[in-house]
Amino acid sequence: VGPSADVMEQMGRKDAAREIAVAAGVPVVPRGEDARQQMEFPILVKAAAGGGGKGMRIVRSAEDYDEAVASAKREAASAFGDDTMLIEKYVEHGRHIEVQVIADHHGTVRHLFERDCSVQRRHQKVVEIAPAPNLDPELRERMCAHAVAFAREIGYVNAGTVVFLLAPDGRCVFIEMNPRIQ
């Protein structure tokens, strides 16, 4: 029961999951290695091995970058034993949309639609609304198709949750997959 150990290991790392999303043709948040030179602020510094909002910092200026990275690394090392960071463009006022997927050993992958989990406290969901309100039907279909493509790319088996960030301008980007129904 459940996904393979290989899939679990890859989904436990945001950097590995990101690469799988790219291979599946699923849009991701723009990334930069040195945000001070490559990206406009605000940015998000987050633990590659993280979860639960630990090791995450929003950085709004180049002056705050070094301290934010150092602080996030300390927290990530303490919580996960790994201080590897991802640096991405921060999406202001984004909606947290999750798509449930289910897949079998024969290559069949289906989505079970979406829910909006944008009401959060400290990056943890407080309220879930299904179906996600005020979601354009074409966008809903595209997000669900991206979730299926991602699960298929990794060879996922069982039930899981593919998580997206929906920007105010309608862009939908992958953030992670949780190898379980949430």
PDB file of C-alpha atoms in Angstrom:
ATOM      1  CA  VAL A   1       0.000   0.000   0.000  1.00  0.00           C
ATOM      2  CA  GLY A   2       1.281   3.424  -0.856  1.00  0.00           C
ATOM      3  CA  PRO A   3       3.820   4.822  -3.288  1.00  0.00           C
ATOM      4  CA  SER A   4       7.258   3.264  -3.727  1.00  0.00           C
ATOM      5  CA  ALA A   5      10.161   4.208  -1.489  1.00  0.00           C
ATOM      6  CA  ASP A   6      11.813   5.918  -4.470  1.00  0.00           C
ATOM      7  CA  VAL A   7       8.766   8.115  -5.044  1.00  0.00           C
ATOM      8  CA  MET A   8       8.516   8.895  -1.328  1.00  0.00           C
ATOM      9  CA  GLU A   9      12.165   9.962  -1.272  1.00  0.00           C
ATOM     10  CA  GLN A  10      11.746  12.240  -4.300  1.00  0.00           C
ATOM     11  CA  MET A  11       8.558  13.802  -2.949  1.00  0.00           C
ATOM     12  CA  GLY A  12      10.299  14.470   0.351  1.00  0.00           C
ATOM     13  CA  ARG A  13      12.573  16.903  -1.487  1.00  0.00           C
ATOM     14  CA  LYS A  14      11.163  20.056  -3.012  1.00  0.00           C
ATOM     15  CA  ASP A  15      14.126  20.344  -5.402  1.00  0.00           C
ATOM     16  CA  ALA A  16      13.623  16.806  -6.777  1.00  0.00           C
ATOM     17  CA  ALA A  17       9.856  17.312  -7.085  1.00  0.00           C
ATOM     18  CA  ARG A  18      10.467  20.556  -8.947  1.00  0.00           C
ATOM     19  CA  GLU A  19      12.663  18.805 -11.523  1.00  0.00           C
ATOM     20  CA  ILE A  20       9.985  16.140 -12.050  1.00  0.00           C
ATOM     21  CA  ALA A  21       7.386  18.873 -12.592  1.00  0.00           C
ATOM     22  CA  VAL A  22       9.595  20.504 -15.221  1.00  0.00           C
ATOM     23  CA  ALA A  23      10.070  17.133 -16.968  1.00  0.00           C
ATOM     24  CA  ALA A  24       6.277  16.635 -16.960  1.00  0.00           C
ATOM     25  CA  GLY A  25       5.702  20.062 -18.534  1.00  0.00           C
ATOM     26  CA  VAL A  26       4.060  21.391 -15.380  1.00  0.00           C
ATOM     27  CA  PRO A  27       4.762  25.099 -14.730  1.00  0.00           C
ATOM     28  CA  VAL A  28       6.903  25.961 -11.710  1.00  0.00           C
ATOM     29  CA  VAL A  29       7.793  29.153  -9.844  1.00  0.00           C
ATOM     30  CA  PRO A  30      10.796  30.983 -11.380  1.00  0.00           C
ATOM     31  CA  ARG A  31      13.971  30.116  -9.493  1.00  0.00           C
ATOM     32  CA  GLY A  32      17.354  31.766  -8.994  1.00  0.00           C
ATOM     33  CA  GLU A  33      20.553  30.655  -7.292  1.00  0.00           C
ATOM     34  CA  ASP A  34      21.623  34.147  -6.282  1.00  0.00           C
ATOM     35  CA  ALA A  35      18.421  36.107  -5.896  1.00  0.00           C
ATOM     36  CA  ARG A  36      20.258  39.399  -5.450  1.00  0.00           C
ATOM     37  CA  GLN A  37      21.371  39.276  -9.080  1.00  0.00           C
ATOM     38  CA  GLN A  38      18.765  37.190 -10.899  1.00  0.00           C
ATOM     39  CA  MET A  39      15.361  37.925  -9.432  1.00  0.00           C
ATOM     40  CA  GLU A  40      13.138  40.765  -8.477  1.00  0.00           C
ATOM     41  CA  PHE A  41      12.034  40.918  -4.879  1.00  0.00           C
ATOM     42  CA  PRO A  42      10.084  39.668  -3.053  1.00  0.00           C
ATOM     43  CA  ILE A  43      11.498  36.153  -3.099  1.00  0.00           C
ATOM     44  CA  LEU A  44      10.893  33.048  -1.026  1.00  0.00           C
ATOM     45  CA  VAL A  45      13.775  31.138   0.524  1.00  0.00           C
ATOM     46  CA  LYS A  46      12.675  27.630   1.479  1.00  0.00           C
ATOM     47  CA  ALA A  47      14.177  24.384   2.678  1.00  0.00           C
ATOM     48  CA  ALA A  48      14.540  21.795  -0.097  1.00  0.00           C
ATOM     49  CA  ALA A  49      13.971  19.015   2.412  1.00  0.00           C
ATOM     50  CA  GLY A  50      11.316  20.932   4.292  1.00  0.00           C
ATOM     51  CA  GLY A  51       7.679  21.014   5.010  1.00  0.00           C
ATOM     52  CA  GLY A  52       5.199  22.559   7.377  1.00  0.00           C
ATOM     53  CA  GLY A  53       6.517  26.054   6.757  1.00  0.00           C
ATOM     54  CA  LYS A  54       9.835  25.337   8.497  1.00  0.00           C
ATOM     55  CA  GLY A  55      12.894  26.852   6.857  1.00  0.00           C
ATOM     56  CA  MET A  56      10.847  29.371   4.866  1.00  0.00           C
ATOM     57  CA  ARG A  57      11.462  33.103   4.719  1.00  0.00           C
ATOM     58  CA  ILE A  58       9.961  35.840   2.570  1.00  0.00           C
ATOM     59  CA  VAL A  59      12.671  38.291   1.531  1.00  0.00           C
ATOM     60  CA  ARG A  60      11.575  41.712   0.339  1.00  0.00           C
ATOM     61  CA  SER A  61      14.957  43.372  -0.290  1.00  0.00           C
ATOM     62  CA  ALA A  62      18.567  42.512  -1.144  1.00  0.00           C
ATOM     63  CA  GLU A  63      19.614  43.922   2.246  1.00  0.00           C
ATOM     64  CA  ASP A  64      17.578  41.238   4.040  1.00  0.00           C
ATOM     65  CA  TYR A  65      18.718  38.347   1.840  1.00  0.00           C
ATOM     66  CA  ASP A  66      21.819  37.103   3.700  1.00  0.00           C
ATOM     67  CA  GLU A  67      20.161  37.049   7.130  1.00  0.00           C
ATOM     68  CA  ALA A  68      17.022  35.355   5.758  1.00  0.00           C
ATOM     69  CA  VAL A  69      19.059  32.611   4.099  1.00  0.00           C
ATOM     70  CA  ALA A  70      21.197  32.075   7.209  1.00  0.00           C
ATOM     71  CA  SER A  71      18.134  31.926   9.449  1.00  0.00           C
ATOM     72  CA  ALA A  72      16.263  29.555   7.121  1.00  0.00           C
ATOM     73  CA  LYS A  73      19.343  27.305   6.856  1.00  0.00           C
ATOM     74  CA  ARG A  74      19.653  27.079  10.642  1.00  0.00           C
ATOM     75  CA  GLU A  75      15.994  26.174  11.005  1.00  0.00           C
ATOM     76  CA  ALA A  76      16.143  23.633   8.148  1.00  0.00           C
ATOM     77  CA  ALA A  77      19.279  21.978   9.523  1.00  0.00           C
ATOM     78  CA  SER A  78      17.678  21.669  12.943  1.00  0.00           C
ATOM     79  CA  ALA A  79      14.320  20.395  11.663  1.00  0.00           C
ATOM     80  CA  PHE A  80      15.399  18.227   8.711  1.00  0.00           C
ATOM     81  CA  GLY A  81      19.132  17.624   9.069  1.00  0.00           C
ATOM     82  CA  ASP A  82      19.641  19.327   5.687  1.00  0.00           C
ATOM     83  CA  ASP A  83      20.139  23.040   5.073  1.00  0.00           C
ATOM     84  CA  THR A  84      19.792  22.984   1.264  1.00  0.00           C
ATOM     85  CA  MET A  85      17.711  25.976   0.148  1.00  0.00           C
ATOM     86  CA  LEU A  86      15.533  26.729  -2.850  1.00  0.00           C
ATOM     87  CA  ILE A  87      15.172  30.347  -3.876  1.00  0.00           C
ATOM     88  CA  GLU A  88      12.049  31.233  -5.823  1.00  0.00           C
ATOM     89  CA  LYS A  89      10.032  34.257  -6.794  1.00  0.00           C
ATOM     90  CA  TYR A  90       7.485  34.931  -4.049  1.00  0.00           C
ATOM     91  CA  VAL A  91       3.926  35.027  -5.354  1.00  0.00           C
ATOM     92  CA  GLU A  92       2.103  37.770  -3.467  1.00  0.00           C
ATOM     93  CA  HIS A  93      -1.518  37.004  -2.604  1.00  0.00           C
ATOM     94  CA  GLY A  94      -1.379  33.579  -4.230  1.00  0.00           C
ATOM     95  CA  ARG A  95      -4.073  30.987  -3.618  1.00  0.00           C
ATOM     96  CA  HIS A  96      -3.041  27.561  -2.329  1.00  0.00           C
ATOM     97  CA  ILE A  97      -4.883  25.021  -4.480  1.00  0.00           C
ATOM     98  CA  GLU A  98      -4.553  21.269  -3.968  1.00  0.00           C
ATOM     99  CA  VAL A  99      -5.576  18.593  -6.465  1.00  0.00           C
ATOM    100  CA  GLN A 100      -6.186  15.074  -5.233  1.00  0.00           C
ATOM    101  CA  VAL A 101      -4.920  12.286  -7.514  1.00  0.00           C
ATOM    102  CA  ILE A 102      -5.242   8.546  -7.463  1.00  0.00           C
ATOM    103  CA  ALA A 103      -3.167   6.118  -9.540  1.00  0.00           C
ATOM    104  CA  ASP A 104      -2.868   2.378  -9.959  1.00  0.00           C
ATOM    105  CA  HIS A 105      -0.080  -0.038 -10.915  1.00  0.00           C
ATOM    106  CA  HIS A 106      -1.360  -0.174 -14.510  1.00  0.00           C
ATOM    107  CA  GLY A 107      -0.555   3.453 -15.311  1.00  0.00           C
ATOM    108  CA  THR A 108      -4.047   4.831 -14.760  1.00  0.00           C
ATOM    109  CA  VAL A 109      -3.961   8.243 -13.095  1.00  0.00           C
ATOM    110  CA  ARG A 110      -7.087  10.230 -12.294  1.00  0.00           C
ATOM    111  CA  HIS A 111      -7.736  13.449 -10.446  1.00  0.00           C
ATOM    112  CA  LEU A 112     -10.417  13.832  -7.801  1.00  0.00           C
ATOM    113  CA  PHE A 113     -10.732  17.586  -8.359  1.00  0.00           C
ATOM    114  CA  GLU A 114      -9.412  20.413  -6.242  1.00  0.00           C
ATOM    115  CA  ARG A 115      -9.854  22.416  -3.109  1.00  0.00           C
ATOM    116  CA  ASP A 116      -8.724  25.837  -1.969  1.00  0.00           C
ATOM    117  CA  CYS A 117      -6.506  25.768   1.116  1.00  0.00           C
ATOM    118  CA  SER A 118      -5.534  29.443   1.115  1.00  0.00           C
ATOM    119  CA  VAL A 119      -6.708  30.215   4.639  1.00  0.00           C
ATOM    120  CA  GLN A 120      -3.542  29.427   6.580  1.00  0.00           C
ATOM    121  CA  ARG A 121      -1.647  30.246   9.738  1.00  0.00           C
ATOM    122  CA  ARG A 122       2.138  29.871   9.699  1.00  0.00           C
ATOM    123  CA  HIS A 123       1.946  28.103   6.328  1.00  0.00           C
ATOM    124  CA  GLN A 124      -0.451  25.487   7.726  1.00  0.00           C
ATOM    125  CA  LYS A 125      -3.980  25.044   6.385  1.00  0.00           C
ATOM    126  CA  VAL A 126      -6.804  26.185   8.620  1.00  0.00           C
ATOM    127  CA  VAL A 127      -9.748  25.969   6.204  1.00  0.00           C
ATOM    128  CA  GLU A 128     -10.241  23.840   3.080  1.00  0.00           C
ATOM    129  CA  ILE A 129     -12.977  24.683   0.565  1.00  0.00           C
ATOM    130  CA  ALA A 130     -14.018  22.194  -2.118  1.00  0.00           C
ATOM    131  CA  PRO A 131     -14.533  22.846  -4.887  1.00  0.00           C
ATOM    132  CA  ALA A 132     -12.279  25.902  -4.964  1.00  0.00           C
ATOM    133  CA  PRO A 133     -14.517  28.974  -5.278  1.00  0.00           C
ATOM    134  CA  ASN A 134     -14.261  31.433  -8.166  1.00  0.00           C
ATOM    135  CA  LEU A 135     -12.040  29.169 -10.243  1.00  0.00           C
ATOM    136  CA  ASP A 136     -12.429  29.482 -13.990  1.00  0.00           C
ATOM    137  CA  PRO A 137     -13.496  26.089 -15.447  1.00  0.00           C
ATOM    138  CA  GLU A 138     -10.641  26.113 -17.985  1.00  0.00           C
ATOM    139  CA  LEU A 139      -8.121  26.866 -15.241  1.00  0.00           C
ATOM    140  CA  ARG A 140      -9.594  24.092 -13.064  1.00  0.00           C
ATOM    141  CA  GLU A 141      -9.239  21.654 -15.961  1.00  0.00           C
ATOM    142  CA  ARG A 142      -5.653  22.776 -16.645  1.00  0.00           C
ATOM    143  CA  MET A 143      -4.627  22.441 -12.975  1.00  0.00           C
ATOM    144  CA  CYS A 144      -6.148  18.975 -12.725  1.00  0.00           C
ATOM    145  CA  ALA A 145      -4.399  17.951 -15.972  1.00  0.00           C
ATOM    146  CA  HIS A 146      -1.074  19.233 -14.573  1.00  0.00           C
ATOM    147  CA  ALA A 147      -1.604  17.170 -11.414  1.00  0.00           C
ATOM    148  CA  VAL A 148      -2.253  14.027 -13.466  1.00  0.00           C
ATOM    149  CA  ALA A 149       0.798  14.716 -15.681  1.00  0.00           C
ATOM    150  CA  PHE A 150       3.003  15.152 -12.620  1.00  0.00           C
ATOM    151  CA  ALA A 151       1.786  11.920 -10.985  1.00  0.00           C
ATOM    152  CA  ARG A 152       2.225  10.048 -14.255  1.00  0.00           C
ATOM    153  CA  GLU A 153       5.768  11.415 -14.756  1.00  0.00           C
ATOM    154  CA  ILE A 154       6.952  10.119 -11.401  1.00  0.00           C
ATOM    155  CA  GLY A 155       5.153   6.779 -11.742  1.00  0.00           C
ATOM    156  CA  TYR A 156       2.971   7.529  -8.760  1.00  0.00           C
ATOM    157  CA  VAL A 157       0.771   4.770  -7.301  1.00  0.00           C
ATOM    158  CA  ASN A 158      -1.897   5.351  -4.644  1.00  0.00           C
ATOM    159  CA  ALA A 159      -3.678   8.514  -3.528  1.00  0.00           C
ATOM    160  CA  GLY A 160      -1.848  11.813  -3.183  1.00  0.00           C
ATOM    161  CA  THR A 161      -2.097  15.586  -3.239  1.00  0.00           C
ATOM    162  CA  VAL A 162      -0.461  17.816  -5.852  1.00  0.00           C
ATOM    163  CA  VAL A 163      -0.129  21.380  -4.578  1.00  0.00           C
ATOM    164  CA  PHE A 164      -0.242  24.504  -6.731  1.00  0.00           C
ATOM    165  CA  LEU A 165       0.023  28.205  -6.178  1.00  0.00           C
ATOM    166  CA  LEU A 166      -2.419  30.298  -8.159  1.00  0.00           C
ATOM    167  CA  ALA A 167      -1.175  33.831  -8.772  1.00  0.00           C
ATOM    168  CA  PRO A 168      -3.623  36.745  -8.925  1.00  0.00           C
ATOM    169  CA  ASP A 169      -2.915  37.035 -12.677  1.00  0.00           C
ATOM    170  CA  GLY A 170      -4.160  33.453 -13.228  1.00  0.00           C
ATOM    171  CA  ARG A 171      -0.770  31.742 -13.495  1.00  0.00           C
ATOM    172  CA  CYS A 172      -0.798  28.339 -11.855  1.00  0.00           C
ATOM    173  CA  VAL A 173       2.525  26.880 -10.654  1.00  0.00           C
ATOM    174  CA  PHE A 174       3.487  23.618  -8.952  1.00  0.00           C
ATOM    175  CA  ILE A 175       4.922  23.771  -5.436  1.00  0.00           C
ATOM    176  CA  GLU A 176       4.999  20.190  -4.166  1.00  0.00           C
ATOM    177  CA  MET A 177       3.341  16.811  -3.949  1.00  0.00           C
ATOM    178  CA  ASN A 178       2.316  15.185  -0.712  1.00  0.00           C
ATOM    179  CA  PRO A 179       2.301  11.413  -1.185  1.00  0.00           C
ATOM    180  CA  ARG A 180      -0.951  10.969   0.670  1.00  0.00           C
ATOM    181  CA  ILE A 181      -4.496  12.307   0.720  1.00  0.00           C
ATOM    182  CA  GLN A 182      -4.590  15.321   2.994  1.00  0.00           C
TER     183      GLN A 182
END
